[in-house]
Amino acid sequence: MFSSSAFKETSQSSFYQQQTIYDLNTLLSESSTATYGVDNFDLSLLGNDYQFDSYQQLKLDDALSIEIDSNYQYPSQLTQLKQEDLNDWPSSQQQQQYYSQLISPISPATTTYSSPSPCPSIEQHFTVIKQEQQIVLPPSPPDSNGVPSPQSIHHCENFKVEQFDESVLSPSAGENFIDINYLLDSSDKKPQQDHQVLRGFLQDTTFQRKHNLKPLPLENLFGGLTQRGDIEPVISLALQHAKQEVQATCNALKISPNPLEWTEQQVQLWINSTVKQFKLEAIPKCETIFPENGQMLAMLSDEDFIRRAPQIGSILHAQLEIWKAAYVDVSNNSNSGDNNSTTLTSSGSSAVPTMNSASLSQTSIWNQMLNDDSDMSDDDDSDVGMEIDLQTSSPAAVSASVATVDGCEGGESSASSAQPTTTKTTKTPKKHHTHLQKKGSGAQSSHIHLWQFLKELLASPQLHGTAIRWLDRSKGIFKIEDSVRVARLWGTRKNRPAMNYDKLSRSIRQYYKKGIMKKTERSQRLVYQFCHPYSL
DNA sequence: GATAAGGAGAACG
DNA sequence: CGTTCTCCTTATC
C-alpha cells in the first residue's frame, strides 16, 4: 500500500513501482479455494472511471458491505482498521481524482518500506514509468516516521466519511476494530443488490478494453510468481507503458523513437525533457557534458553518465535504456508482424529480457531517487537555469548521425544492423545497482590513450567522418577536419571540460618522441600520421 | 588569427 | 612513473 510519503515521492519521480494487475472481478466472483495469506496486500479497485488508491477507493458503505468471499483471506491490515481510520477515508468525489489503475500485492520500493514483500520477484522485476500528468495526489504530508502502515491513511486529510454503519464495527473490540469475520458473516446475509455501486465498479471492464488487457488469474501472482513466464505479461505491460511515453515524448520533441538517430541537438532536447520530466537537477552546460549524438550517447555506459552528471547520470542512462528497449520492441513487433502483443496474457517477445533490464535499471533509479531525497525536494524550480545551446554542433555533425553500431576497427560497418541496440544491450552487461558498480566495466573507459581514441573516431566514419577521417589509411595518415569537435569529444571522454585543440595537439605531438606518431612528409595543417604498428 | 612546434611543470591514476 | 593536461613562447601558414 502506498503510504502518503510514497505518494509524495511518486509524484516527484513521476513514476512508481509497477503494480501487478489482475481483475478484481475474478477475485470476487471466482469460486476459488485459494487462500492468499498475504500481509501488505493492497486491495485496490481497477476501474476506468473510478481511479482510487488502495483502501481509500472503497466507499465506506461499499467497503463495509463488500462481498468477501471467505475463501480469500484478507490482509491483517484491513482487519485492524480503526474507526478513526475510516473517518479519514475520502469522499467519492475526491476519490475520483486519484489515479490508480493497478492492484499491488507489494509496496513501492521506498526507503520507508520495511515489510517483506510477499512476492520478492515482483519487487525485483516490475517497474514502469508512470505518466506524471495523470497523477493527482492526495493532500497528505509524509508519514512522520516514514513507515507505511494501515494508519497511513490518517494522512489523507480533509476526507469525509459519507456514510458509516457502526454495526459493522466489531461488537467485541473495545478499540472499534473492524471485525472482518463479522463482515464475512454479515456479507453472507446481505442481498446482492446492496452492493450495486461496487458491483458496478467491479463489473466495469472498460479498463481492460482501454488497456487491451485480459484478466490475469491471481494464481499467477501469488505463491508461484518466480518464473519468467509468470512475469512476462506484466513486463509486457510495462513495456507498453514505456512505449506510450516514448511516443508521446517523440511527438512533443519531434525526435525519432530510436535514440541512435538523434542528432546532437536532439540529444540535448531529450536530456532537457528527461530532466524536466523527472524533475531532476539541471545539468549546467549540458551540451559540453553530453556533446554526443544519439548513437554515441547510446554507447556510453552507466558509469560514464554518472561521472559526467553525478546526480542524475544514472537516471538519464536508465531512461535511455528504456527508450532503446522500447524501440527495439517496436522493431521486433513490426518485424514479426505482431502488433498486438501487449495483452497481459500474450507471450513475451524477444524484447522481454531487454525490457527487463531496463526495468531493473528503473528500479535502481527509483531506489536512487528515494535515497537521494535531499535532491528530490518539492521545489519546482529545480529546472530553472536549464539552458540548451543548440548552436554548438555543426550542421555537418547533424548529418553525420547514422544509426549503425560501429565499434570495430575499420568501421565500414554495413547497414545490416537493423537492431543495433539489441547487440549493444547484450554486449554490455547491465548493471542493476548503481551504487555497487565497480569502475572500469563500462563500454567506454576513460583510461584511453589519445591515439586510441583518435583511431576510435577514425573507425566510425559514418559518425565522425566530418570531424576526423583517413587521408591514407594504409599509411596511417589522417586529417582532423573539425578540431573543435574532436577536442570536445576527447575532453568529454577524459572528463576534461577545458580540453581544446591546442592541448590535444600538444598531446599528439608528444607522440612524435614516442614513436606513436610522426610528422607527415609534407607538413599539412591538421594532418597527422600514425607510426606503423599503431596505424593497424 | 589559426595552427604547429616544442619546453616546462603540474596533475592524475 | 608514465601519460596527459596546461601554459607558455616562437615560428609558420
XYZ file of N, CA, C and O in Angstrom, chain A residues 259-367:
436
model
N 16.883 6.250 -30.340
C 17.926 7.160 -29.841
C 19.159 7.205 -30.732
O 19.877 8.192 -30.747
N 19.378 6.137 -31.476
C 20.573 6.098 -32.320
C 20.495 7.101 -33.466
O 21.495 7.395 -34.108
N 19.318 7.594 -33.714
C 19.157 8.519 -34.829
C 19.204 9.973 -34.396
O 19.088 10.860 -35.231
N 19.342 10.195 -33.131
C 19.303 11.574 -32.657
C 20.553 12.332 -33.060
O 21.672 11.813 -32.987
N 20.347 13.557 -33.402
C 21.472 14.460 -33.586
C 21.914 14.994 -32.221
O 21.262 14.735 -31.203
N 22.989 15.733 -32.253
C 23.455 16.321 -31.005
C 22.382 17.227 -30.394
O 22.176 17.223 -29.179
N 21.722 17.976 -31.273
C 20.685 18.867 -30.755
C 19.527 18.088 -30.156
O 18.974 18.464 -29.132
N 19.203 16.996 -30.821
C 18.081 16.210 -30.320
C 18.436 15.507 -29.010
O 17.576 15.293 -28.161
N 19.700 15.161 -28.875
C 20.138 14.605 -27.596
C 19.919 15.626 -26.490
O 19.432 15.311 -25.399
N 20.242 16.867 -26.804
C 20.048 17.911 -25.805
C 18.560 18.083 -25.486
O 18.171 18.265 -24.327
N 17.749 18.019 -26.523
C 16.309 18.128 -26.283
C 15.817 16.992 -25.403
O 15.008 17.202 -24.490
N 16.317 15.823 -25.695
C 15.871 14.666 -24.918
C 16.326 14.774 -23.467
O 15.563 14.506 -22.543
N 17.562 15.158 -23.270
C 18.063 15.301 -21.902
C 17.248 16.355 -21.162
O 16.815 16.164 -20.021
N 17.027 17.460 -21.858
C 16.256 18.525 -21.226
C 14.863 18.038 -20.851
O 14.353 18.306 -19.749
N 14.264 17.316 -21.766
C 12.927 16.780 -21.494
C 12.946 15.808 -20.328
O 12.066 15.838 -19.457
N 13.945 14.947 -20.309
C 14.015 13.957 -19.237
C 14.257 14.634 -17.895
O 13.675 14.247 -16.880
N 15.097 15.621 -17.915
C 15.371 16.351 -16.669
C 14.090 16.964 -16.124
O 13.790 16.879 -14.926
N 13.336 17.540 -17.035
C 12.093 18.161 -16.575
C 11.065 17.124 -16.185
O 10.327 17.296 -15.209
N 11.031 16.068 -16.949
C 10.025 15.044 -16.671
C 10.195 14.470 -15.273
O 9.237 14.242 -14.558
N 11.434 14.214 -14.927
C 11.693 13.608 -13.627
C 12.069 14.643 -12.583
O 12.504 14.296 -11.494
N 11.935 15.911 -12.966
C 12.253 16.985 -12.036
C 13.647 16.805 -11.452
O 13.860 16.854 -10.237
N 14.566 16.591 -12.350
C 15.930 16.371 -11.924
C 16.675 17.697 -11.872
O 16.196 18.719 -12.352
N 17.820 17.601 -11.313
C 18.688 18.769 -11.259
C 19.276 19.006 -12.639
O 19.844 18.102 -13.257
N 19.099 20.202 -13.109
C 19.570 20.515 -14.449
C 21.083 20.404 -14.535
O 21.801 20.610 -13.560
N 21.546 20.071 -15.718
C 22.977 19.946 -15.961
C 23.480 21.253 -16.570
O 23.094 21.600 -17.680
N 24.304 21.950 -15.846
C 24.863 23.169 -16.427
C 25.754 22.837 -17.622
O 26.478 21.842 -17.602
N 25.663 23.639 -18.628
C 26.458 23.438 -19.843
C 26.297 22.006 -20.344
O 27.281 21.302 -20.605
N 25.077 21.636 -20.446
C 24.786 20.246 -20.795
C 25.401 19.873 -22.128
O 25.842 18.739 -22.332
N 25.433 20.821 -23.038
C 25.926 20.496 -24.369
C 27.415 20.167 -24.364
O 27.915 19.521 -25.287
N 28.097 20.603 -23.330
C 29.509 20.235 -23.231
C 29.696 18.955 -22.425
O 30.689 18.252 -22.600
N 28.746 18.677 -21.575
C 28.812 17.448 -20.794
C 28.419 16.256 -21.653
O 29.026 15.179 -21.586
N 27.383 16.451 -22.464
C 26.927 15.383 -23.356
C 26.920 15.920 -24.787
O 25.860 16.264 -25.324
N 28.070 15.992 -25.387
C 28.136 16.557 -26.742
C 27.810 15.543 -27.834
O 27.795 15.885 -29.004
N 27.565 14.304 -27.453
C 27.418 13.255 -28.445
C 26.087 13.354 -29.186
O 25.134 13.962 -28.712
N 26.066 12.704 -30.294
C 24.783 12.455 -30.927
C 24.180 11.203 -30.290
O 24.742 10.620 -29.368
N 23.050 10.806 -30.830
C 22.344 9.716 -30.188
C 23.110 8.410 -30.161
O 23.084 7.680 -29.167
N 23.774 8.125 -31.236
C 24.469 6.843 -31.285
C 25.609 6.792 -30.282
O 25.802 5.788 -29.584
N 26.342 7.874 -30.227
C 27.444 7.893 -29.257
C 26.900 7.917 -27.829
O 27.471 7.289 -26.927
N 25.818 8.616 -27.670
C 25.219 8.654 -26.335
C 24.807 7.250 -25.894
O 24.980 6.859 -24.739
N 24.283 6.513 -26.847
C 23.814 5.172 -26.517
C 24.959 4.240 -26.160
O 24.754 3.203 -25.527
N 26.139 4.601 -26.574
C 27.283 3.742 -26.291
C 27.895 4.036 -24.930
O 28.728 3.270 -24.447
N 27.482 5.122 -24.338
C 28.052 5.453 -23.040
C 27.523 4.495 -21.975
O 26.374 4.083 -22.008
N 28.374 4.192 -21.084
C 27.976 3.298 -20.001
C 27.317 4.093 -18.880
O 27.365 5.329 -18.853
N 26.726 3.357 -17.990
C 26.148 3.978 -16.810
C 27.212 4.761 -16.049
O 26.968 5.856 -15.536
N 28.360 4.175 -16.011
C 29.470 4.837 -15.306
C 29.805 6.164 -15.959
O 30.067 7.164 -15.275
N 29.793 6.180 -17.273
C 30.081 7.423 -17.971
C 29.048 8.490 -17.625
O 29.392 9.642 -17.375
N 27.803 8.076 -17.613
C 26.749 9.026 -17.282
C 26.935 9.566 -15.878
O 26.783 10.765 -15.634
N 27.237 8.674 -14.975
C 27.366 9.104 -13.584
C 28.567 10.018 -13.420
O 28.524 11.003 -12.679
N 29.627 9.708 -14.130
C 30.817 10.535 -13.999
C 30.536 11.942 -14.509
O 30.974 12.935 -13.941
N 29.803 12.004 -15.607
C 29.547 13.327 -16.168
C 28.484 14.083 -15.378
O 28.557 15.304 -15.240
N 27.506 13.381 -14.950
C 26.426 14.014 -14.181
C 26.167 13.159 -12.947
O 25.293 12.299 -12.942
N 26.951 13.391 -11.927
C 26.873 12.518 -10.750
C 25.476 12.427 -10.140
O 25.094 11.380 -9.642
N 24.740 13.507 -10.204
C 23.440 13.499 -9.541
C 22.399 12.728 -10.335
O 21.587 11.999 -9.773
N 22.405 12.898 -11.618
C 21.288 12.364 -12.399
C 21.747 11.448 -13.515
O 20.923 10.965 -14.278
N 23.049 11.223 -13.598
C 23.565 10.441 -14.712
C 22.956 9.059 -14.811
O 22.603 8.593 -15.904
N 22.824 8.431 -13.687
C 22.273 7.080 -13.692
C 20.836 7.085 -14.165
O 20.385 6.170 -14.865
N 20.126 8.108 -13.781
C 18.726 8.189 -14.193
C 18.628 8.397 -15.696
O 17.841 7.745 -16.382
N 19.442 9.282 -16.188
C 19.429 9.520 -17.626
C 19.781 8.251 -18.383
O 19.148 7.899 -19.381
N 20.790 7.571 -17.879
C 21.223 6.363 -18.569
C 20.127 5.314 -18.559
O 19.841 4.679 -19.581
N 19.526 5.129 -17.437
C 18.474 4.116 -17.360
C 17.289 4.493 -18.233
O 16.671 3.633 -18.872
N 16.987 5.764 -18.248
C 15.891 6.204 -19.095
C 16.226 5.970 -20.562
O 15.378 5.554 -21.355
N 17.459 6.208 -20.897
C 17.879 5.945 -22.276
C 17.776 4.461 -22.587
O 17.384 4.064 -23.690
N 18.106 3.641 -21.621
C 17.977 2.201 -21.821
C 16.525 1.822 -22.090
O 16.235 0.939 -22.911
N 15.639 2.485 -21.404
C 14.224 2.198 -21.620
C 13.808 2.605 -23.031
O 13.091 1.890 -23.717
N 14.292 3.742 -23.434
C 13.982 4.176 -24.797
C 14.512 3.167 -25.808
O 13.829 2.815 -26.762
N 15.723 2.744 -25.584
C 16.304 1.777 -26.506
C 15.487 0.487 -26.502
O 15.210 -0.097 -27.552
N 15.113 0.060 -25.324
C 14.348 -1.179 -25.228
C 12.993 -1.019 -25.898
O 12.520 -1.925 -26.592
N 12.380 0.115 -25.689
C 11.069 0.348 -26.287
C 11.181 0.349 -27.806
O 10.333 -0.201 -28.510
N 12.239 0.951 -28.302
C 12.398 0.993 -29.755
C 12.676 -0.393 -30.320
O 12.143 -0.782 -31.353
N 13.508 -1.122 -29.617
C 13.799 -2.479 -30.064
C 12.533 -3.305 -30.086
O 12.286 -4.086 -31.002
N 11.713 -3.106 -29.089
C 10.473 -3.882 -29.020
C 9.567 -3.543 -30.182
O 8.955 -4.413 -30.787
N 9.489 -2.263 -30.482
C 8.671 -1.859 -31.622
C 9.197 -2.500 -32.892
O 8.445 -3.015 -33.720
N 10.520 -2.479 -33.029
C 11.124 -3.085 -34.212
C 10.805 -4.561 -34.282
O 10.460 -5.097 -35.333
N 10.927 -5.216 -33.148
C 10.665 -6.649 -33.126
C 9.220 -6.939 -33.498
O 8.932 -7.856 -34.255
N 8.331 -6.152 -32.935
C 6.933 -6.389 -33.204
C 6.607 -6.156 -34.668
O 5.855 -6.897 -35.282
N 7.183 -5.106 -35.208
C 6.898 -4.825 -36.603
C 7.529 -5.870 -37.497
O 6.980 -6.256 -38.516
N 8.677 -6.360 -37.107
C 9.322 -7.384 -37.911
C 8.537 -8.677 -37.882
O 8.454 -9.391 -38.880
N 7.993 -8.983 -36.730
C 7.291 -10.240 -36.617
C 5.851 -10.130 -37.083
O 5.153 -11.120 -37.173
N 5.441 -8.915 -37.384
C 4.080 -8.725 -37.819
C 3.074 -8.796 -36.681
O 1.878 -8.778 -36.913
N 3.548 -8.865 -35.486
C 2.656 -8.936 -34.346
C 2.588 -7.581 -33.686
O 3.446 -7.190 -32.914
N 1.560 -6.873 -34.045
C 1.422 -5.539 -33.470
C 0.466 -5.517 -32.306
O 0.093 -4.482 -31.825
N 0.047 -6.649 -31.905
C -0.953 -6.698 -30.833
C -0.490 -7.661 -29.751
O -1.216 -8.517 -29.306
N 0.714 -7.508 -29.361
C 1.282 -8.475 -28.433
C 1.405 -7.916 -27.038
O 2.219 -8.351 -26.265
N 0.606 -6.938 -26.736
C 0.775 -6.300 -25.439
C -0.310 -6.657 -24.457
O -0.432 -6.043 -23.418
N -1.100 -7.644 -24.792
C -2.075 -8.052 -23.799
C -1.380 -8.778 -22.674
O -0.275 -9.279 -22.808
N -2.078 -8.803 -21.574
C -1.458 -9.376 -20.399
C -1.148 -10.846 -20.556
O -0.258 -11.377 -19.922
N -1.916 -11.494 -21.385
C -1.720 -12.917 -21.496
C -0.870 -13.292 -22.685
O -0.618 -14.452 -22.912
N -0.441 -12.302 -23.427
C 0.397 -12.646 -24.559
C 1.760 -13.077 -24.071
O 2.242 -12.676 -23.030
N 2.353 -13.900 -24.882
C 3.681 -14.351 -24.508
C 4.682 -13.251 -24.778
O 4.491 -12.421 -25.654
N 5.725 -13.267 -24.037
C 6.714 -12.223 -24.168
C 7.478 -12.345 -25.465
O 7.669 -13.422 -26.004
N 7.872 -11.228 -25.975
C 8.667 -11.227 -27.181
C 10.133 -11.272 -26.804
O 10.510 -11.347 -25.651
N 10.940 -11.199 -27.828
C 12.372 -11.221 -27.571
C 12.830 -9.978 -26.856
O 13.954 -9.889 -26.391
N 11.957 -9.008 -26.797
C 12.350 -7.759 -26.126
C 12.216 -7.864 -24.623
O 12.628 -6.973 -23.916
N 11.634 -8.923 -24.178
C 11.391 -9.009 -22.741
C 12.672 -8.920 -21.923
O 12.739 -8.161 -20.976
N 13.703 -9.672 -22.290
C 14.913 -9.541 -21.482
C 15.468 -8.137 -21.506
O 15.924 -7.632 -20.498
N 15.368 -7.506 -22.659
C 15.872 -6.147 -22.742
C 15.055 -5.224 -21.858
O 15.584 -4.422 -21.119
N 13.771 -5.383 -21.952
C 12.933 -4.516 -21.136
C 13.132 -4.815 -19.667
O 13.105 -3.912 -18.839
N 13.336 -6.065 -19.422
C 13.579 -6.399 -18.029
C 14.814 -5.691 -17.526
O 14.850 -5.173 -16.417
N 15.786 -5.657 -18.376
C 16.999 -4.942 -17.986
C 16.704 -3.485 -17.726
O 17.134 -2.906 -16.744
N 15.923 -2.927 -18.636
C 15.599 -1.519 -18.443
C 14.754 -1.323 -17.195
O 14.903 -0.348 -16.484
N 13.885 -2.265 -16.962
C 13.043 -2.131 -15.781
C 13.881 -2.183 -14.522
O 13.643 -1.449 -13.573
N 14.846 -3.050 -14.560
C 15.697 -3.129 -13.387
C 16.490 -1.856 -13.219
O 16.727 -1.401 -12.108
N 16.871 -1.305 -14.341
C 17.531 -0.015 -14.227
C 16.595 0.994 -13.593
O 16.991 1.814 -12.788
N 15.346 0.881 -14.007
C 14.388 1.810 -13.439
C 14.262 1.592 -11.937
O 14.073 2.537 -11.177
N 14.370 0.350 -11.552
C 14.325 0.075 -10.129
C 15.466 0.767 -9.417
O 15.288 1.368 -8.355
N 16.618 0.709 -10.041
C 17.745 1.366 -9.391
C 17.550 2.864 -9.363
O 17.953 3.538 -8.432
N 16.881 3.356 -10.401
C 16.567 4.785 -10.392
C 15.687 5.103 -9.212
O 15.925 6.038 -8.464
N 14.683 4.291 -9.113
C 13.738 4.520 -8.028
C 14.462 4.552 -6.693
O 14.286 5.462 -5.896
N 15.248 3.547 -6.485
C 15.941 3.472 -5.209
C 16.879 4.656 -5.032
O 16.976 5.231 -3.956
